[in-house]
Tab-separated table of C-alpha atoms in Angstrom:
chain	number	residue	atom	x	y	z
A	1	PHE	CA	15.316	-5.451	-11.953
A	2	PHE	CA	18.839	-5.409	-10.636
A	3	PHE	CA	20.187	-8.324	-8.609
A	4	SER	CA	23.772	-8.932	-7.575
A	5	PHE	CA	25.449	-10.614	-10.535
A	6	PRO	CA	29.007	-9.332	-10.974
A	7	LEU	CA	30.371	-9.943	-14.417
A	8	ALA	CA	33.700	-10.661	-12.742
A	9	ALA	CA	32.133	-14.050	-12.035
A	10	ILE	CA	31.697	-14.571	-15.779
A	11	PHE	CA	35.125	-13.453	-16.857
A	12	ASN	CA	38.568	-14.237	-15.609
A	13	THR	CA	39.580	-11.622	-13.022
A	14	SER	CA	42.469	-10.609	-15.259
A	15	SER	CA	40.019	-9.371	-17.896
A	16	PRO	CA	39.538	-5.609	-18.314
A	17	PRO	CA	36.907	-4.159	-15.988
A	18	ASN	CA	33.371	-3.914	-17.345
A	19	PRO	CA	31.115	-0.929	-16.481
A	20	THR	CA	28.339	-3.357	-15.466
A	21	ALA	CA	30.638	-5.598	-13.466
A	22	THR	CA	28.931	-4.910	-10.141
A	23	MET	CA	25.273	-4.791	-9.173
A	24	PRO	CA	24.974	-2.876	-5.873
A	25	ILE	CA	21.524	-4.109	-4.784
A	26	THR	CA	21.496	-7.582	-3.247
A	27	ARG	CA	18.666	-10.012	-3.797
A	28	ASP	CA	17.471	-9.714	-0.212
A	29	LEU	CA	17.378	-5.926	-0.423
A	30	GLU	CA	15.605	-6.072	-3.767
A	31	GLY	CA	13.015	-8.451	-2.342
A	32	ALA	CA	12.410	-6.097	0.569
A	33	LYS	CA	12.040	-3.177	-1.849
A	34	MET	CA	9.494	-5.088	-3.884
A	35	ARG	CA	7.476	-5.970	-0.780
A	36	ARG	CA	7.531	-2.329	0.312
A	37	ASP	CA	6.432	-1.085	-3.118
A	38	LEU	CA	3.645	-3.619	-3.463
A	39	LEU	CA	2.310	-2.873	-0.006
A	40	ALA	CA	2.533	0.841	-0.684
A	41	ALA	CA	0.276	0.221	-3.668
A	42	GLY	CA	-2.264	-1.449	-1.442
A	43	LEU	CA	-2.997	-1.712	2.247
A	44	THR	CA	-1.237	-2.429	5.502
A	45	GLU	CA	-2.560	-3.714	8.788
A	46	GLU	CA	-1.469	-0.427	10.376
A	47	GLN	CA	-3.868	1.455	8.085
A	48	ILE	CA	-6.722	-0.874	8.977
A	49	ASP	CA	-5.951	-0.614	12.699
A	50	LYS	CA	-6.011	3.193	12.393
A	51	ILE	CA	-9.451	3.106	10.769
A	52	ARG	CA	-10.717	0.756	13.474
A	53	ALA	CA	-9.412	3.065	16.224
A	54	ASP	CA	-11.002	6.124	14.567
A	55	LYS	CA	-14.305	4.289	14.375
A	56	ALA	CA	-14.206	3.524	18.105
A	57	HIS	CA	-13.382	7.200	18.752
A	58	ALA	CA	-16.388	8.262	16.669
A	59	LYS	CA	-18.681	5.928	18.604
A	60	ARG	CA	-17.565	7.465	21.889
A	61	LEU	CA	-18.280	10.952	20.538
A	62	ALA	CA	-21.735	9.857	19.382
A	63	LEU	CA	-22.538	8.485	22.837
A	64	LEU	CA	-21.389	11.706	24.484
A	65	SER	CA	-23.533	13.755	22.105
A	66	ALA	CA	-26.546	11.557	22.794
A	67	SER	CA	-26.007	11.904	26.557
A	68	ALA	CA	-25.803	15.680	26.223
A	69	ASP	CA	-29.063	15.727	24.258
A	70	ALA	CA	-30.731	13.621	26.921
A	71	ARG	CA	-29.575	15.946	29.678
A	72	GLY	CA	-30.923	18.896	27.721
A	73	ALA	CA	-34.359	17.262	27.704
A	74	ALA	CA	-34.543	17.068	31.508
A	75	PRO	CA	-37.357	19.149	33.119
A	76	ALA	CA	-36.558	22.388	34.865
A	77	PRO	CA	-36.143	22.227	38.662
A	78	PRO	CA	-39.491	22.751	40.503
A	79	LYS	CA	-40.226	26.062	42.131
A	80	LYS	CA	-40.729	26.309	45.867
A	81	GLY	CA	-43.896	24.498	46.888
A	82	GLU	CA	-44.352	22.752	43.507
A	83	LYS	CA	-44.049	19.045	42.890
A	84	PRO	CA	-41.176	17.935	40.660
A	85	ALA	CA	-42.245	17.427	37.070
A	86	PRO	CA	-41.965	13.893	35.749
A	87	PRO	CA	-38.897	13.153	33.603
A	88	VAL	CA	-39.337	13.998	29.947
A	89	ALA	CA	-38.318	11.318	27.526
A	90	SER	CA	-35.724	12.589	25.094
A	91	SER	CA	-37.021	12.872	21.560
A	92	ALA	CA	-33.522	13.305	20.127
A	93	ALA	CA	-32.629	10.747	17.474
A	94	PRO	CA	-29.458	8.679	17.948
A	95	VAL	CA	-26.402	10.532	16.723
A	96	SER	CA	-25.346	9.067	13.388
A	97	ILE	CA	-21.857	7.936	12.407
A	98	VAL	CA	-21.215	7.900	8.664
A	99	LYS	CA	-18.044	6.893	6.841
A	100	TYR	CA	-16.610	9.226	4.235
A	101	ARG	CA	-13.496	9.233	2.073
A	102	ALA	CA	-11.372	12.344	1.762
A	103	ILE	CA	-11.179	13.584	-1.827
A	104	ASP	CA	-8.685	16.330	-1.028
A	105	ASP	CA	-6.099	17.257	1.595
A	106	PHE	CA	-7.209	19.334	4.556
A	107	GLY	CA	-5.550	21.006	7.518
A	108	GLY	CA	-7.524	22.589	10.346
A	109	ASP	CA	-8.910	21.260	13.601
A	110	VAL	CA	-7.868	17.894	12.200
A	111	THR	CA	-5.567	17.022	9.324
A	112	PHE	CA	-6.146	14.434	6.628
A	113	THR	CA	-4.935	13.621	3.150
A	114	LYS	CA	-6.729	12.450	0.056
A	115	GLY	CA	-7.853	8.849	0.492
A	116	ASP	CA	-8.170	8.912	4.287
A	117	THR	CA	-11.301	7.528	5.924
A	118	VAL	CA	-13.167	10.165	7.924
A	119	PHE	CA	-15.980	9.261	10.333
A	120	VAL	CA	-18.600	12.009	10.427
A	121	VAL	CA	-20.539	12.270	13.686
A	122	GLY	CA	-23.950	13.897	13.343
A	123	GLU	CA	-25.142	16.153	10.540
A	124	PRO	CA	-23.318	19.019	8.813
A	125	ASP	CA	-24.170	22.510	10.020
A	126	ALA	CA	-25.535	25.365	7.901
A	127	SER	CA	-22.011	26.331	6.791
A	128	GLY	CA	-21.256	22.840	5.489
A	129	ASN	CA	-18.945	21.841	8.329
A	130	CYS	CA	-19.304	18.648	10.314
A	131	LYS	CA	-17.650	16.900	13.231
A	132	GLY	CA	-15.139	14.442	11.830
A	133	VAL	CA	-12.843	11.830	13.335
A	134	VAL	CA	-9.631	10.946	11.523
A	135	ASN	CA	-6.066	10.041	12.503
A	136	GLY	CA	-7.027	9.751	16.172
A	137	LYS	CA	-8.431	13.277	16.459
A	138	ASN	CA	-11.809	14.970	16.074
A	139	GLY	CA	-12.761	18.437	14.883
A	140	GLN	CA	-14.684	20.430	12.324
A	141	VAL	CA	-14.119	19.431	8.704
A	142	PRO	CA	-15.774	20.678	5.483
A	143	ILE	CA	-18.175	18.131	4.050
A	144	SER	CA	-17.200	19.386	0.575
A	145	LYS	CA	-13.855	17.602	0.893
A	146	LEU	CA	-15.512	14.246	1.583
A	147	VAL	CA	-17.428	11.656	-0.395
A	148	LEU	CA	-19.679	8.971	1.056
A	149	VAL	CA	-18.185	5.463	1.304
A	150	THR	CA	-20.349	3.108	-0.754
A	151	PRO	CA	-19.891	-0.461	-2.043
A	152	GLU	CA	-19.282	1.023	-5.488
A	153	LEU	CA	-16.523	3.289	-4.171
A	154	LEU	CA	-14.864	0.406	-2.315
A	155	GLU	CA	-14.881	-1.740	-5.447
A	156	LYS	CA	-13.422	1.092	-7.534
A	157	GLU	CA	-10.623	1.679	-4.992
A	158	LYS	CA	-9.892	-2.045	-4.832
A	159	GLN	CA	-9.537	-2.235	-8.606
A	160	GLU	CA	-7.207	0.766	-8.595
A	161	ARG	CA	-4.968	-0.833	-5.946
A	162	GLU	CA	-4.892	-4.112	-7.851
A	163	ALA	CA	-3.980	-2.286	-11.066
A	164	GLU	CA	-1.127	-0.465	-9.321
A	165	ARG	CA	0.222	-3.695	-7.833
A	166	GLU	CA	0.065	-5.295	-11.280
A	167	ARG	CA	1.908	-2.337	-12.795
A	168	LEU	CA	4.690	-2.604	-10.239
A	169	ALA	CA	4.988	-6.355	-10.763
A	170	LYS	CA	5.295	-5.920	-14.545
A	171	GLU	CA	7.880	-3.196	-14.012
A	172	ARG	CA	9.971	-5.559	-11.869
A	173	GLU	CA	9.730	-8.318	-14.453
A	174	ALA	CA	10.751	-5.941	-17.240
A	175	GLU	CA	13.811	-4.871	-15.247
A	176	LEU	CA	14.738	-8.503	-14.666
A	177	GLU	CA	14.443	-9.233	-18.393
A	178	LYS	CA	16.570	-6.179	-19.198
A	179	GLU	CA	19.329	-7.337	-16.870
A	180	HIS	CA	19.176	-10.808	-18.403
A	181	GLN	CA	19.680	-9.415	-21.901
A	182	GLU	CA	22.570	-7.248	-20.700
A	183	LYS	CA	24.304	-10.313	-19.263
A	184	LEU	CA	23.836	-12.267	-22.487
A	185	GLN	CA	25.218	-9.359	-24.502
A	186	ALA	CA	28.241	-9.036	-22.208
A	187	LEU	CA	28.871	-12.764	-22.520
A	188	GLU	CA	28.655	-12.599	-26.319
A	189	GLU	CA	31.073	-9.672	-26.451
A	190	ALA	CA	33.523	-11.496	-24.200
A	191	GLU	CA	33.410	-14.578	-26.386
A	192	LYS	CA	34.119	-12.481	-29.494
A	193	ALA	CA	37.034	-10.773	-27.777
A	194	ALA	CA	38.571	-14.037	-26.573
A	195	PRO	CA	41.551	-15.294	-28.624
A	196	ALA	CA	40.974	-18.342	-30.794
A	197	GLU	CA	43.834	-20.195	-29.050
A	198	PRO	CA	44.281	-19.061	-25.435
A	199	SER	CA	47.811	-19.004	-24.134
A	200	ALA	CA	49.442	-18.288	-20.826
A	201	ASP	CA	49.674	-14.614	-21.820
A	202	THR	CA	45.986	-14.192	-22.677
A	203	PRO	CA	42.905	-14.237	-20.423
A	204	ALA	CA	40.956	-17.442	-20.150
A	205	ALA	CA	37.693	-17.822	-22.029
A	206	PRO	CA	34.477	-16.929	-20.199
A	207	VAL	CA	33.563	-19.556	-17.618
A	208	ALA	CA	29.831	-18.791	-17.865
A	209	THR	CA	27.657	-20.000	-20.701
A	210	VAL	CA	24.419	-18.864	-22.231
A	211	ALA	CA	22.771	-21.860	-20.599
A	212	SER	CA	23.994	-20.889	-17.127
A	213	VAL	CA	22.882	-17.269	-17.569
A	214	ASN	CA	19.465	-18.436	-18.787
A	215	LYS	CA	19.176	-20.834	-15.873
A	216	GLU	CA	19.847	-18.076	-13.352
A	217	PHE	CA	17.314	-15.856	-15.100
A	218	GLU	CA	14.617	-18.527	-14.823
A	219	GLU	CA	15.452	-19.080	-11.148
A	220	GLU	CA	15.241	-15.359	-10.440
A	221	ARG	CA	11.980	-15.047	-12.335
A	222	ALA	CA	10.509	-17.962	-10.377
A	223	ARG	CA	11.582	-16.311	-7.123
A	224	LEU	CA	10.031	-13.043	-8.262
A	225	LEU	CA	6.718	-14.703	-9.136
A	226	GLU	CA	6.668	-16.518	-5.799
A	227	GLU	CA	7.204	-13.222	-3.981
A	228	GLU	CA	4.468	-11.543	-6.015
A	229	ASN	CA	2.015	-14.348	-5.264
A	230	LYS	CA	2.687	-14.009	-1.539
A	231	MET	CA	2.057	-10.276	-1.757
A	232	LYS	CA	-1.166	-10.824	-3.702
A	233	ALA	CA	-2.419	-13.282	-1.087
A	234	GLU	CA	-1.593	-10.816	1.688
A	235	ALA	CA	-3.256	-7.993	-0.239
A	236	ALA	CA	-6.421	-10.088	-0.711
A	237	ARG	CA	-6.558	-10.768	3.034
A	238	LEU	CA	-6.192	-7.076	3.851
A	239	GLU	CA	-8.752	-6.086	1.220
A	240	GLU	CA	-11.299	-8.394	2.849
A	241	MET	CA	-10.523	-6.998	6.301
A	242	LEU	CA	-10.967	-3.456	5.001
A	243	ARG	CA	-14.227	-4.221	3.223
A	244	ALA	CA	-15.692	-5.823	6.359
A	245	LEU	CA	-14.606	-2.827	8.442
A	246	GLU	CA	-15.850	-0.224	5.972
A	247	MET	CA	-19.271	-1.791	5.430
A	248	GLU	CA	-20.182	-2.751	8.982
A	249	ASP	CA	-22.395	-0.388	10.965
Protein backbone atom coordinates (compact mmCIF):
# COMPACT_ATOMS: atom_id res chain seq x y z
CA PHE A 1 0.00 0.00 0.00
CA PHE A 2 2.32 2.67 -1.27
CA PHE A 3 2.07 6.23 0.02
CA SER A 4 4.51 9.06 -0.57
CA PHE A 5 7.26 8.64 2.02
CA PRO A 6 10.66 9.47 0.52
CA LEU A 7 13.51 8.01 2.48
CA ALA A 8 15.39 11.22 1.72
CA ALA A 9 13.29 12.63 4.56
CA ILE A 10 14.78 10.02 6.89
CA PHE A 11 18.38 10.41 5.87
CA ASN A 12 20.57 13.40 5.35
CA THR A 13 20.41 14.44 1.68
CA SER A 14 24.14 13.79 1.40
CA SER A 15 23.56 10.08 2.03
CA PRO A 16 23.82 7.67 -0.92
CA PRO A 17 20.57 7.28 -2.84
CA ASN A 18 18.29 4.43 -1.79
CA PRO A 19 16.29 2.43 -4.38
CA THR A 20 13.12 2.97 -2.32
CA ALA A 21 13.77 6.65 -1.75
CA THR A 22 10.70 7.81 -3.66
CA MET A 23 7.11 6.61 -3.61
CA PRO A 24 5.39 7.85 -6.80
CA ILE A 25 1.75 7.51 -5.68
CA THR A 26 0.52 10.32 -3.44
CA ARG A 27 -1.90 9.73 -0.60
CA ASP A 28 -4.72 11.52 -2.39
CA LEU A 29 -4.23 9.44 -5.52
CA GLU A 30 -4.03 6.25 -3.48
CA GLY A 31 -7.25 7.16 -1.68
CA ALA A 32 -8.98 7.74 -5.01
CA LYS A 33 -7.70 4.39 -6.28
CA MET A 34 -9.05 2.63 -3.22
CA ARG A 35 -12.46 4.26 -3.62
CA ARG A 36 -12.54 3.25 -7.29
CA ASP A 37 -11.56 -0.35 -6.51
CA LEU A 38 -14.05 -0.73 -3.69
CA LEU A 39 -16.87 0.69 -5.78
CA ALA A 40 -15.89 -1.53 -8.67
CA ALA A 41 -16.35 -4.47 -6.31
CA GLY A 42 -19.85 -3.33 -5.52
CA LEU A 43 -22.40 -0.95 -6.96
CA THR A 44 -22.66 2.60 -8.22
CA GLU A 45 -25.63 4.90 -8.48
CA GLU A 46 -25.12 4.94 -12.25
CA GLN A 47 -25.75 1.18 -12.35
CA ILE A 48 -28.92 1.54 -10.30
CA ASP A 49 -30.14 4.44 -12.45
CA LYS A 50 -29.58 2.29 -15.56
CA ILE A 51 -31.68 -0.53 -14.12
CA ARG A 52 -34.43 1.92 -13.19
CA ALA A 53 -34.45 3.37 -16.73
CA ASP A 54 -34.58 -0.12 -18.28
CA LYS A 55 -37.51 -0.99 -16.05
CA ALA A 56 -39.43 2.08 -17.21
CA HIS A 57 -38.62 1.12 -20.82
CA ALA A 58 -39.98 -2.39 -20.21
CA LYS A 59 -43.20 -1.00 -18.75
CA ARG A 60 -43.75 1.12 -21.85
CA LEU A 61 -43.25 -1.93 -24.07
CA ALA A 62 -45.72 -3.93 -21.98
CA LEU A 63 -48.34 -1.20 -22.34
CA LEU A 64 -47.82 -1.06 -26.10
CA SER A 65 -48.17 -4.84 -26.34
CA ALA A 66 -51.35 -4.76 -24.27
CA SER A 67 -52.79 -2.00 -26.48
CA ALA A 68 -51.99 -4.02 -29.60
CA ASP A 69 -53.74 -7.06 -28.13
CA ALA A 70 -56.78 -4.96 -27.33
CA ARG A 71 -56.93 -3.58 -30.85
CA GLY A 72 -56.72 -7.11 -32.21
CA ALA A 73 -59.82 -8.03 -30.21
CA ALA A 74 -61.96 -5.33 -31.86
CA PRO A 75 -64.92 -6.63 -33.94
CA ALA A 76 -64.75 -6.61 -37.70
CA PRO A 77 -66.37 -3.63 -39.47
CA PRO A 78 -70.09 -4.26 -40.24
CA LYS A 79 -71.16 -5.12 -43.75
CA LYS A 80 -73.47 -2.85 -45.68
CA GLY A 81 -76.91 -2.80 -44.08
CA GLU A 82 -75.77 -4.56 -40.87
CA LYS A 83 -75.64 -3.00 -37.44
CA PRO A 84 -72.19 -2.59 -35.90
CA ALA A 85 -71.31 -5.41 -33.54
CA PRO A 86 -70.82 -4.45 -29.92
CA PRO A 87 -67.20 -4.07 -28.77
CA VAL A 88 -65.60 -7.30 -27.65
CA ALA A 89 -63.81 -7.17 -24.35
CA SER A 90 -60.21 -8.23 -24.71
CA SER A 91 -59.46 -11.52 -23.02
CA ALA A 92 -55.70 -11.01 -23.29
CA ALA A 93 -53.89 -11.17 -19.97
CA PRO A 94 -51.69 -8.22 -18.96
CA VAL A 95 -48.24 -8.48 -20.48
CA SER A 96 -45.80 -9.59 -17.79
CA ILE A 97 -42.47 -7.98 -16.94
CA VAL A 98 -40.01 -10.29 -15.21
CA LYS A 99 -36.50 -9.50 -14.00
CA TYR A 100 -33.66 -11.79 -14.99
CA ARG A 101 -29.91 -11.77 -14.48
CA ALA A 102 -27.57 -12.48 -17.36
CA ILE A 103 -25.41 -15.54 -16.72
CA ASP A 104 -23.37 -15.10 -19.89
CA ASP A 105 -22.41 -12.41 -22.40
CA PHE A 106 -24.62 -11.90 -25.42
CA GLY A 107 -24.53 -9.81 -28.57
CA GLY A 108 -27.47 -9.58 -30.96
CA ASP A 109 -30.48 -7.31 -31.16
CA VAL A 110 -29.28 -6.10 -27.77
CA THR A 111 -25.95 -6.55 -26.02
CA PHE A 112 -25.37 -7.46 -22.40
CA THR A 113 -22.66 -8.92 -20.23
CA LYS A 114 -22.73 -11.42 -17.42
CA GLY A 115 -24.35 -9.88 -14.35
CA ASP A 116 -26.56 -7.38 -16.18
CA THR A 117 -30.23 -7.09 -15.25
CA VAL A 118 -32.52 -7.92 -18.17
CA PHE A 119 -36.26 -7.17 -18.08
CA VAL A 120 -38.20 -9.78 -20.03
CA VAL A 121 -41.49 -8.57 -21.50
CA GLY A 122 -44.01 -11.33 -22.15
CA GLU A 123 -43.31 -15.03 -22.53
CA PRO A 124 -40.53 -16.78 -24.47
CA ASP A 125 -41.45 -18.09 -27.90
CA ALA A 126 -41.18 -21.69 -29.09
CA SER A 127 -37.50 -21.20 -29.99
CA GLY A 128 -36.61 -20.01 -26.49
CA ASN A 129 -36.22 -16.34 -27.40
CA CYS A 130 -37.94 -13.52 -25.56
CA LYS A 131 -38.24 -9.76 -25.75
CA GLY A 132 -35.68 -8.27 -23.39
CA VAL A 133 -34.82 -4.76 -22.27
CA VAL A 134 -31.27 -4.00 -21.18
CA ASN A 135 -28.85 -1.07 -21.48
CA GLY A 136 -31.59 1.19 -22.85
CA LYS A 137 -32.50 -1.06 -25.77
CA ASN A 138 -34.97 -3.87 -26.46
CA GLY A 139 -34.75 -6.91 -28.70
CA GLN A 140 -34.83 -10.68 -28.85
CA VAL A 141 -32.61 -12.46 -26.34
CA PRO A 142 -32.21 -16.20 -25.56
CA ILE A 143 -33.82 -17.14 -22.28
CA SER A 144 -31.06 -19.74 -21.84
CA LYS A 145 -28.59 -16.96 -21.03
CA LEU A 146 -30.76 -15.62 -18.20
CA VAL A 147 -31.69 -16.69 -14.70
CA LEU A 148 -34.67 -15.45 -12.71
CA VAL A 149 -33.95 -12.78 -10.07
CA THR A 150 -35.01 -14.14 -6.69
CA PRO A 151 -34.39 -13.05 -3.08
CA GLU A 152 -31.93 -15.92 -2.79
CA LEU A 153 -29.99 -14.74 -5.84
CA LEU A 154 -29.88 -11.16 -4.55
CA GLU A 155 -28.54 -12.32 -1.19
CA LYS A 156 -25.89 -14.48 -2.86
CA GLU A 157 -24.75 -11.58 -5.07
CA LYS A 158 -24.66 -9.24 -2.07
CA GLN A 159 -22.44 -11.64 -0.14
CA GLU A 160 -20.11 -11.97 -3.12
CA ARG A 161 -19.76 -8.18 -3.41
CA GLU A 162 -19.11 -7.85 0.31
CA ALA A 163 -16.46 -10.59 0.14
CA GLU A 164 -14.72 -8.83 -2.75
CA ARG A 165 -14.73 -5.49 -0.93
CA GLU A 166 -13.28 -7.22 2.14
CA ARG A 167 -10.58 -8.85 0.02
CA LEU A 168 -9.56 -5.51 -1.46
CA ALA A 169 -9.49 -3.86 1.96
CA LYS A 170 -7.24 -6.61 3.36
CA GLU A 171 -4.99 -6.30 0.33
CA ARG A 172 -4.60 -2.56 0.96
CA GLU A 173 -3.81 -3.13 4.62
CA ALA A 174 -1.22 -5.78 3.76
CA GLU A 175 0.48 -3.37 1.35
CA LEU A 176 0.53 -0.69 4.03
CA GLU A 177 2.11 -3.11 6.51
CA LYS A 178 4.70 -4.14 3.92
CA GLU A 179 5.71 -0.54 3.31
CA HIS A 180 5.95 0.03 7.06
CA GLN A 181 8.34 -2.89 7.47
CA GLU A 182 10.44 -1.68 4.54
CA LYS A 183 10.80 1.73 6.18
CA LEU A 184 11.82 0.19 9.50
CA GLN A 185 14.38 -2.00 7.74
CA ALA A 186 15.81 0.98 5.84
CA LEU A 187 16.06 2.93 9.08
CA GLU A 188 17.85 0.04 10.81
CA GLU A 189 20.32 -0.30 7.95
CA ALA A 190 21.03 3.43 8.01
CA GLU A 191 21.68 3.36 11.73
CA LYS A 192 24.13 0.47 11.31
CA ALA A 193 25.93 2.29 8.52
CA ALA A 194 26.23 5.53 10.48
CA PRO A 195 29.66 6.19 12.04
CA ALA A 196 29.92 5.89 15.81
CA GLU A 197 31.23 9.48 16.07
CA PRO A 198 29.89 11.70 13.27
CA SER A 199 32.22 14.35 11.99
CA ALA A 200 31.99 17.15 9.49
CA ASP A 201 33.15 14.73 6.78
CA THR A 202 30.50 12.08 7.46
CA PRO A 203 26.72 12.16 6.94
CA ALA A 204 24.54 12.97 9.89
CA ALA A 205 22.69 10.20 11.68
CA PRO A 206 19.13 9.45 10.58
CA VAL A 207 16.71 12.13 11.74
CA ALA A 208 13.76 9.71 11.84
CA THR A 209 13.22 7.22 14.62
CA VAL A 210 11.39 3.95 14.94
CA ALA A 211 8.79 5.78 17.00
CA SER A 212 8.16 8.36 14.28
CA VAL A 213 7.88 5.69 11.57
CA ASN A 214 5.47 3.70 13.75
CA LYS A 215 3.43 6.82 14.44
CA GLU A 216 3.04 7.56 10.74
CA PHE A 217 2.06 3.95 10.11
CA GLU A 218 -0.70 4.13 12.73
CA GLU A 219 -1.95 7.43 11.29
CA GLU A 220 -2.04 5.97 7.79
CA ARG A 221 -3.80 2.85 8.99
CA ALA A 222 -6.40 4.95 10.80
CA ARG A 223 -6.96 6.97 7.62
CA LEU A 224 -7.30 3.76 5.63
CA LEU A 225 -9.87 2.31 8.05
CA GLU A 226 -11.84 5.56 8.00
CA GLU A 227 -11.92 5.47 4.20
CA GLU A 228 -13.00 1.83 4.21
CA ASN A 229 -15.81 2.53 6.67
CA LYS A 230 -17.11 5.34 4.46
CA MET A 231 -17.08 3.01 1.47
CA LYS A 232 -18.89 0.29 3.43
CA ALA A 233 -21.59 2.75 4.49
CA GLU A 234 -22.02 3.90 0.89
CA ALA A 235 -22.10 0.29 -0.32
CA ALA A 236 -24.80 -0.58 2.25
CA ARG A 237 -26.92 2.35 1.04
CA LEU A 238 -26.58 1.27 -2.58
CA GLU A 239 -27.29 -2.37 -1.72
CA GLU A 240 -30.57 -1.34 -0.10
CA MET A 241 -31.51 0.80 -3.10
CA LEU A 242 -30.79 -2.11 -5.43
CA ARG A 243 -32.74 -4.61 -3.36
CA ALA A 244 -35.79 -2.32 -3.25
CA LEU A 245 -35.58 -1.80 -7.02
CA GLU A 246 -35.05 -5.47 -7.85
CA MET A 247 -37.87 -6.78 -5.65
CA GLU A 248 -40.58 -4.24 -6.39
CA ASP A 249 -43.19 -5.12 -9.00
